[in-house]
């Protein structure tokens, strides 16, 4: 039997199914004592067990010849490891959610700033306190873009460059319109999804761009 290839679980360690069951039972019942968890897991001890032993008490051994104190120490260590692993996993989840919320918050701030900056360049009064105001400003920007197309003097790159130099801003009207499309064409349930990252939001914006480009072509055609 010494040369047998049959693997046996290491008693009291991670490979011992009794200890694994004891860990699961104790985690599910935090008020249960360690001794009760060991017994429920499958360890066999004498019928009368004191939960706290004195040094003068006789040594209590299980069916494998391991003392009760050693079993409790093993279970305590396994419980600590399991709790630490769970805490680390929860910390990673919380950190990921906080990062995603921060990215979306920064994106919304960027859109708000672009709304105010581009609108001020074009001489449009803005009220960005509500989504309806954003949509109204976006519509004005679309109309202004059409007027630039129909009036070459206003769409002169030199004239626009002078305006950007005076304000110190580099955002273009096209960038502004695209950001507005991402914010207001993405469904509300998507924007409120806590698991949505900035990359996911931008990908959805690219998908909407394909539809928007077709609509924009028809829109410009109507302006002519």
mmCIF file of C-alpha atoms in Angstrom:
data_model
loop_
_atom_site.group_PDB
_atom_site.id
_atom_site.type_symbol
_atom_site.label_atom_id
_atom_site.label_comp_id
_atom_site.label_asym_id
_atom_site.label_seq_id
_atom_site.Cartn_x
_atom_site.Cartn_y
_atom_site.Cartn_z
ATOM 1 C CA UNK A 1 0.000 0.000 0.000
ATOM 2 C CA UNK A 2 2.995 2.310 0.368
ATOM 3 C CA UNK A 3 3.320 2.535 -3.412
ATOM 4 C CA UNK A 4 -0.383 3.173 -3.921
ATOM 5 C CA UNK A 5 -1.193 6.102 -6.240
ATOM 6 C CA UNK A 6 -4.444 6.844 -4.426
ATOM 7 C CA UNK A 7 -4.304 10.388 -2.999
ATOM 8 C CA UNK A 8 -5.713 10.869 0.453
ATOM 9 C CA UNK A 9 -6.875 14.179 1.916
ATOM 10 C CA UNK A 10 -4.515 15.802 4.384
ATOM 11 C CA UNK A 11 -6.336 15.577 7.672
ATOM 12 C CA UNK A 12 -7.254 18.971 9.121
ATOM 13 C CA UNK A 13 -5.869 20.913 6.145
ATOM 14 C CA UNK A 14 -7.432 22.453 3.041
ATOM 15 C CA UNK A 15 -7.780 19.058 1.400
ATOM 16 C CA UNK A 16 -9.718 17.597 4.332
ATOM 17 C CA UNK A 17 -13.435 17.680 3.428
ATOM 18 C CA UNK A 18 -14.371 17.673 7.119
ATOM 19 C CA UNK A 19 -12.468 20.902 7.709
ATOM 20 C CA UNK A 20 -13.925 22.420 4.545
ATOM 21 C CA UNK A 21 -17.424 21.624 5.769
ATOM 22 C CA UNK A 22 -16.623 23.019 9.211
ATOM 23 C CA UNK A 23 -15.427 26.285 7.637
ATOM 24 C CA UNK A 24 -18.583 26.625 5.531
ATOM 25 C CA UNK A 25 -20.852 25.835 8.477
ATOM 26 C CA UNK A 26 -19.090 28.318 10.766
ATOM 27 C CA UNK A 27 -19.184 31.084 8.133
ATOM 28 C CA UNK A 28 -22.908 30.506 7.660
ATOM 29 C CA UNK A 29 -23.485 30.469 11.452
ATOM 30 C CA UNK A 30 -21.124 33.000 13.092
ATOM 31 C CA UNK A 31 -22.616 32.377 16.552
ATOM 32 C CA UNK A 32 -21.787 28.675 16.449
ATOM 33 C CA UNK A 33 -18.830 27.601 18.577
ATOM 34 C CA UNK A 34 -15.694 26.221 16.944
ATOM 35 C CA UNK A 35 -16.216 22.849 18.610
ATOM 36 C CA UNK A 36 -19.785 22.572 17.326
ATOM 37 C CA UNK A 37 -18.598 23.520 13.836
ATOM 38 C CA UNK A 38 -15.909 20.832 13.954
ATOM 39 C CA UNK A 39 -18.418 18.203 15.046
ATOM 40 C CA UNK A 40 -20.915 19.314 12.396
ATOM 41 C CA UNK A 41 -18.144 19.109 9.812
ATOM 42 C CA UNK A 42 -17.533 15.452 10.613
ATOM 43 C CA UNK A 43 -14.802 15.348 13.265
ATOM 44 C CA UNK A 44 -15.364 12.772 16.002
ATOM 45 C CA UNK A 45 -14.662 13.632 19.639
ATOM 46 C CA UNK A 46 -15.734 12.084 22.953
ATOM 47 C CA UNK A 47 -19.349 12.709 23.878
ATOM 48 C CA UNK A 48 -18.596 15.141 26.724
ATOM 49 C CA UNK A 49 -16.462 18.066 25.573
ATOM 50 C CA UNK A 50 -15.720 21.234 27.488
ATOM 51 C CA UNK A 51 -15.656 24.218 25.179
ATOM 52 C CA UNK A 52 -12.824 25.715 27.225
ATOM 53 C CA UNK A 53 -10.219 23.402 28.606
ATOM 54 C CA UNK A 54 -7.931 24.023 31.541
ATOM 55 C CA UNK A 55 -4.329 22.934 31.580
ATOM 56 C CA UNK A 56 -5.183 20.354 34.196
ATOM 57 C CA UNK A 57 -7.885 18.766 32.033
ATOM 58 C CA UNK A 58 -6.973 15.566 30.213
ATOM 59 C CA UNK A 59 -6.040 15.958 26.556
ATOM 60 C CA UNK A 60 -9.000 15.430 24.234
ATOM 61 C CA UNK A 61 -8.169 13.698 20.968
ATOM 62 C CA UNK A 62 -10.314 13.085 17.918
ATOM 63 C CA UNK A 63 -10.547 9.822 16.012
ATOM 64 C CA UNK A 64 -7.314 10.689 14.152
ATOM 65 C CA UNK A 65 -5.371 11.328 17.356
ATOM 66 C CA UNK A 66 -5.276 15.110 16.917
ATOM 67 C CA UNK A 67 -6.017 17.241 19.957
ATOM 68 C CA UNK A 68 -9.119 19.395 20.171
ATOM 69 C CA UNK A 69 -7.030 22.542 20.676
ATOM 70 C CA UNK A 70 -5.110 21.853 17.482
ATOM 71 C CA UNK A 71 -8.337 21.345 15.546
ATOM 72 C CA UNK A 72 -9.707 24.616 16.850
ATOM 73 C CA UNK A 73 -6.509 26.411 15.872
ATOM 74 C CA UNK A 74 -6.717 24.924 12.380
ATOM 75 C CA UNK A 75 -10.335 26.007 12.024
ATOM 76 C CA UNK A 76 -9.579 29.504 13.327
ATOM 77 C CA UNK A 77 -6.788 29.909 10.783
ATOM 78 C CA UNK A 78 -8.995 28.712 7.932
ATOM 79 C CA UNK A 79 -11.779 31.084 8.996
ATOM 80 C CA UNK A 80 -9.348 34.007 9.085
ATOM 81 C CA UNK A 81 -8.073 33.168 5.593
ATOM 82 C CA UNK A 82 -11.602 32.876 4.202
ATOM 83 C CA UNK A 83 -12.674 36.175 5.782
ATOM 84 C CA UNK A 84 -9.589 37.956 4.461
ATOM 85 C CA UNK A 85 -10.192 36.611 0.951
ATOM 86 C CA UNK A 86 -13.821 37.768 1.057
ATOM 87 C CA UNK A 87 -12.831 41.238 2.278
ATOM 88 C CA UNK A 88 -10.268 41.598 -0.516
ATOM 89 C CA UNK A 89 -12.844 40.542 -3.109
ATOM 90 C CA UNK A 90 -15.388 43.058 -1.791
ATOM 91 C CA UNK A 91 -12.722 45.765 -1.737
ATOM 92 C CA UNK A 92 -11.928 45.132 -5.409
ATOM 93 C CA UNK A 93 -15.621 45.335 -6.312
ATOM 94 C CA UNK A 94 -16.111 48.598 -4.407
ATOM 95 C CA UNK A 95 -12.940 50.080 -5.907
ATOM 96 C CA UNK A 96 -14.072 49.129 -9.412
ATOM 97 C CA UNK A 97 -17.496 50.708 -8.880
ATOM 98 C CA UNK A 98 -15.974 53.889 -7.438
ATOM 99 C CA UNK A 99 -13.609 54.121 -10.415
ATOM 100 C CA UNK A 100 -16.480 53.693 -12.884
ATOM 101 C CA UNK A 101 -18.561 56.341 -11.092
ATOM 102 C CA UNK A 102 -15.601 58.731 -11.082
ATOM 103 C CA UNK A 103 -15.050 58.232 -14.812
ATOM 104 C CA UNK A 104 -18.709 58.890 -15.616
ATOM 105 C CA UNK A 105 -18.704 61.925 -13.319
ATOM 106 C CA UNK A 106 -15.653 63.321 -15.105
ATOM 107 C CA UNK A 107 -17.320 62.698 -18.465
ATOM 108 C CA UNK A 108 -20.432 64.603 -17.394
ATOM 109 C CA UNK A 109 -18.270 67.472 -16.119
ATOM 110 C CA UNK A 110 -16.436 67.536 -19.446
ATOM 111 C CA UNK A 111 -19.733 67.668 -21.332
ATOM 112 C CA UNK A 112 -20.988 70.490 -19.099
ATOM 113 C CA UNK A 113 -17.788 72.485 -19.601
ATOM 114 C CA UNK A 114 -17.902 71.946 -23.360
ATOM 115 C CA UNK A 115 -21.508 73.090 -23.371
ATOM 116 C CA UNK A 116 -20.642 76.359 -21.672
ATOM 117 C CA UNK A 117 -17.375 76.957 -23.552
ATOM 118 C CA UNK A 118 -18.600 76.235 -27.074
ATOM 119 C CA UNK A 119 -21.880 78.031 -26.512
ATOM 120 C CA UNK A 120 -20.063 81.115 -25.204
ATOM 121 C CA UNK A 121 -17.851 81.109 -28.305
ATOM 122 C CA UNK A 122 -20.924 80.992 -30.520
ATOM 123 C CA UNK A 123 -22.804 83.596 -28.481
ATOM 124 C CA UNK A 124 -25.514 81.233 -27.232
ATOM 125 C CA UNK A 125 -26.920 81.736 -23.740
ATOM 126 C CA UNK A 126 -26.891 78.458 -21.833
ATOM 127 C CA UNK A 127 -28.791 77.079 -18.875
ATOM 128 C CA UNK A 128 -27.235 73.687 -18.110
ATOM 129 C CA UNK A 129 -29.144 72.913 -14.946
ATOM 130 C CA UNK A 130 -31.435 70.361 -16.605
ATOM 131 C CA UNK A 131 -31.300 67.778 -19.428
ATOM 132 C CA UNK A 132 -33.963 69.776 -21.267
ATOM 133 C CA UNK A 133 -31.643 72.785 -21.304
ATOM 134 C CA UNK A 134 -28.833 70.593 -22.625
ATOM 135 C CA UNK A 135 -31.071 69.344 -25.419
ATOM 136 C CA UNK A 136 -32.170 72.882 -26.282
ATOM 137 C CA UNK A 137 -28.560 74.051 -26.436
ATOM 138 C CA UNK A 138 -27.651 71.060 -28.598
ATOM 139 C CA UNK A 139 -30.435 71.964 -31.028
ATOM 140 C CA UNK A 140 -29.149 75.523 -31.213
ATOM 141 C CA UNK A 141 -25.666 74.214 -31.951
ATOM 142 C CA UNK A 142 -27.009 72.098 -34.822
ATOM 143 C CA UNK A 143 -28.769 75.142 -36.268
ATOM 144 C CA UNK A 144 -25.628 77.202 -35.891
ATOM 145 C CA UNK A 145 -23.648 74.533 -37.742
ATOM 146 C CA UNK A 146 -26.116 74.755 -40.629
ATOM 147 C CA UNK A 147 -25.733 78.537 -40.703
ATOM 148 C CA UNK A 148 -21.957 78.105 -40.898
ATOM 149 C CA UNK A 149 -22.426 75.887 -43.950
ATOM 150 C CA UNK A 150 -24.735 78.378 -45.671
ATOM 151 C CA UNK A 151 -22.542 81.395 -44.751
ATOM 152 C CA UNK A 152 -18.917 80.847 -45.828
ATOM 153 C CA UNK A 153 -17.713 83.932 -43.964
ATOM 154 C CA UNK A 154 -18.760 82.439 -40.637
ATOM 155 C CA UNK A 155 -17.281 79.035 -41.400
ATOM 156 C CA UNK A 156 -13.911 80.523 -42.349
ATOM 157 C CA UNK A 157 -11.271 78.593 -40.354
ATOM 158 C CA UNK A 158 -9.301 81.775 -39.736
ATOM 159 C CA UNK A 159 -12.322 83.440 -38.116
ATOM 160 C CA UNK A 160 -12.998 80.433 -35.906
ATOM 161 C CA UNK A 161 -9.325 80.147 -34.931
ATOM 162 C CA UNK A 162 -9.342 83.766 -33.750
ATOM 163 C CA UNK A 163 -12.345 83.031 -31.533
ATOM 164 C CA UNK A 164 -10.625 80.016 -30.014
ATOM 165 C CA UNK A 165 -7.446 81.983 -29.398
ATOM 166 C CA UNK A 166 -9.361 84.705 -27.558
ATOM 167 C CA UNK A 167 -11.046 82.224 -25.227
ATOM 168 C CA UNK A 168 -8.072 79.883 -24.953
ATOM 169 C CA UNK A 169 -10.270 76.882 -25.826
ATOM 170 C CA UNK A 170 -9.547 74.170 -28.385
ATOM 171 C CA UNK A 171 -12.926 72.379 -28.372
ATOM 172 C CA UNK A 172 -14.692 72.337 -31.707
ATOM 173 C CA UNK A 173 -18.400 72.434 -32.427
ATOM 174 C CA UNK A 174 -18.240 68.914 -33.816
ATOM 175 C CA UNK A 175 -16.694 67.619 -30.579
ATOM 176 C CA UNK A 176 -19.418 69.325 -28.598
ATOM 177 C CA UNK A 177 -22.188 67.813 -30.721
ATOM 178 C CA UNK A 178 -20.703 64.329 -30.398
ATOM 179 C CA UNK A 179 -20.496 64.578 -26.602
ATOM 180 C CA UNK A 180 -24.092 65.771 -26.453
ATOM 181 C CA UNK A 181 -25.161 62.836 -28.604
ATOM 182 C CA UNK A 182 -23.442 60.362 -26.282
ATOM 183 C CA UNK A 183 -25.111 61.840 -23.202
ATOM 184 C CA UNK A 184 -28.647 62.253 -24.489
ATOM 185 C CA UNK A 185 -28.987 59.408 -26.983
ATOM 186 C CA UNK A 186 -27.751 56.700 -24.606
ATOM 187 C CA UNK A 187 -30.800 55.413 -22.667
ATOM 188 C CA UNK A 188 -31.174 56.578 -19.064
ATOM 189 C CA UNK A 189 -31.080 53.018 -17.703
ATOM 190 C CA UNK A 190 -27.659 52.582 -19.314
ATOM 191 C CA UNK A 191 -26.258 55.789 -17.798
ATOM 192 C CA UNK A 192 -27.496 54.799 -14.328
ATOM 193 C CA UNK A 193 -25.883 51.355 -14.543
ATOM 194 C CA UNK A 194 -23.252 51.295 -11.773
ATOM 195 C CA UNK A 195 -21.216 48.651 -13.606
ATOM 196 C CA UNK A 196 -20.935 50.771 -16.753
ATOM 197 C CA UNK A 197 -17.383 51.977 -17.353
ATOM 198 C CA UNK A 198 -16.232 54.926 -19.429
ATOM 199 C CA UNK A 199 -15.102 52.588 -22.208
ATOM 200 C CA UNK A 200 -18.543 50.955 -22.284
ATOM 201 C CA UNK A 201 -20.202 54.359 -22.520
ATOM 202 C CA UNK A 202 -17.918 55.464 -25.347
ATOM 203 C CA UNK A 203 -18.534 52.206 -27.218
ATOM 204 C CA UNK A 204 -22.272 52.759 -26.978
ATOM 205 C CA UNK A 205 -21.672 56.297 -28.206
ATOM 206 C CA UNK A 206 -19.827 54.958 -31.253
ATOM 207 C CA UNK A 207 -22.746 52.667 -32.047
ATOM 208 C CA UNK A 208 -25.103 55.616 -31.800
ATOM 209 C CA UNK A 209 -22.772 57.630 -34.035
ATOM 210 C CA UNK A 210 -23.497 55.293 -36.928
ATOM 211 C CA UNK A 211 -27.203 56.029 -36.636
ATOM 212 C CA UNK A 212 -26.590 59.695 -35.950
ATOM 213 C CA UNK A 213 -24.426 60.149 -39.054
ATOM 214 C CA UNK A 214 -27.298 59.017 -41.244
ATOM 215 C CA UNK A 215 -29.683 61.382 -39.481
ATOM 216 C CA UNK A 216 -27.157 64.221 -39.625
ATOM 217 C CA UNK A 217 -26.748 63.820 -43.399
ATOM 218 C CA UNK A 218 -30.494 64.185 -43.846
ATOM 219 C CA UNK A 219 -30.490 67.130 -41.416
ATOM 220 C CA UNK A 220 -27.820 69.003 -43.380
ATOM 221 C CA UNK A 221 -29.681 68.217 -46.598
ATOM 222 C CA UNK A 222 -32.800 69.859 -45.150
ATOM 223 C CA UNK A 223 -30.780 72.934 -44.187
ATOM 224 C CA UNK A 224 -29.821 73.484 -47.811
#
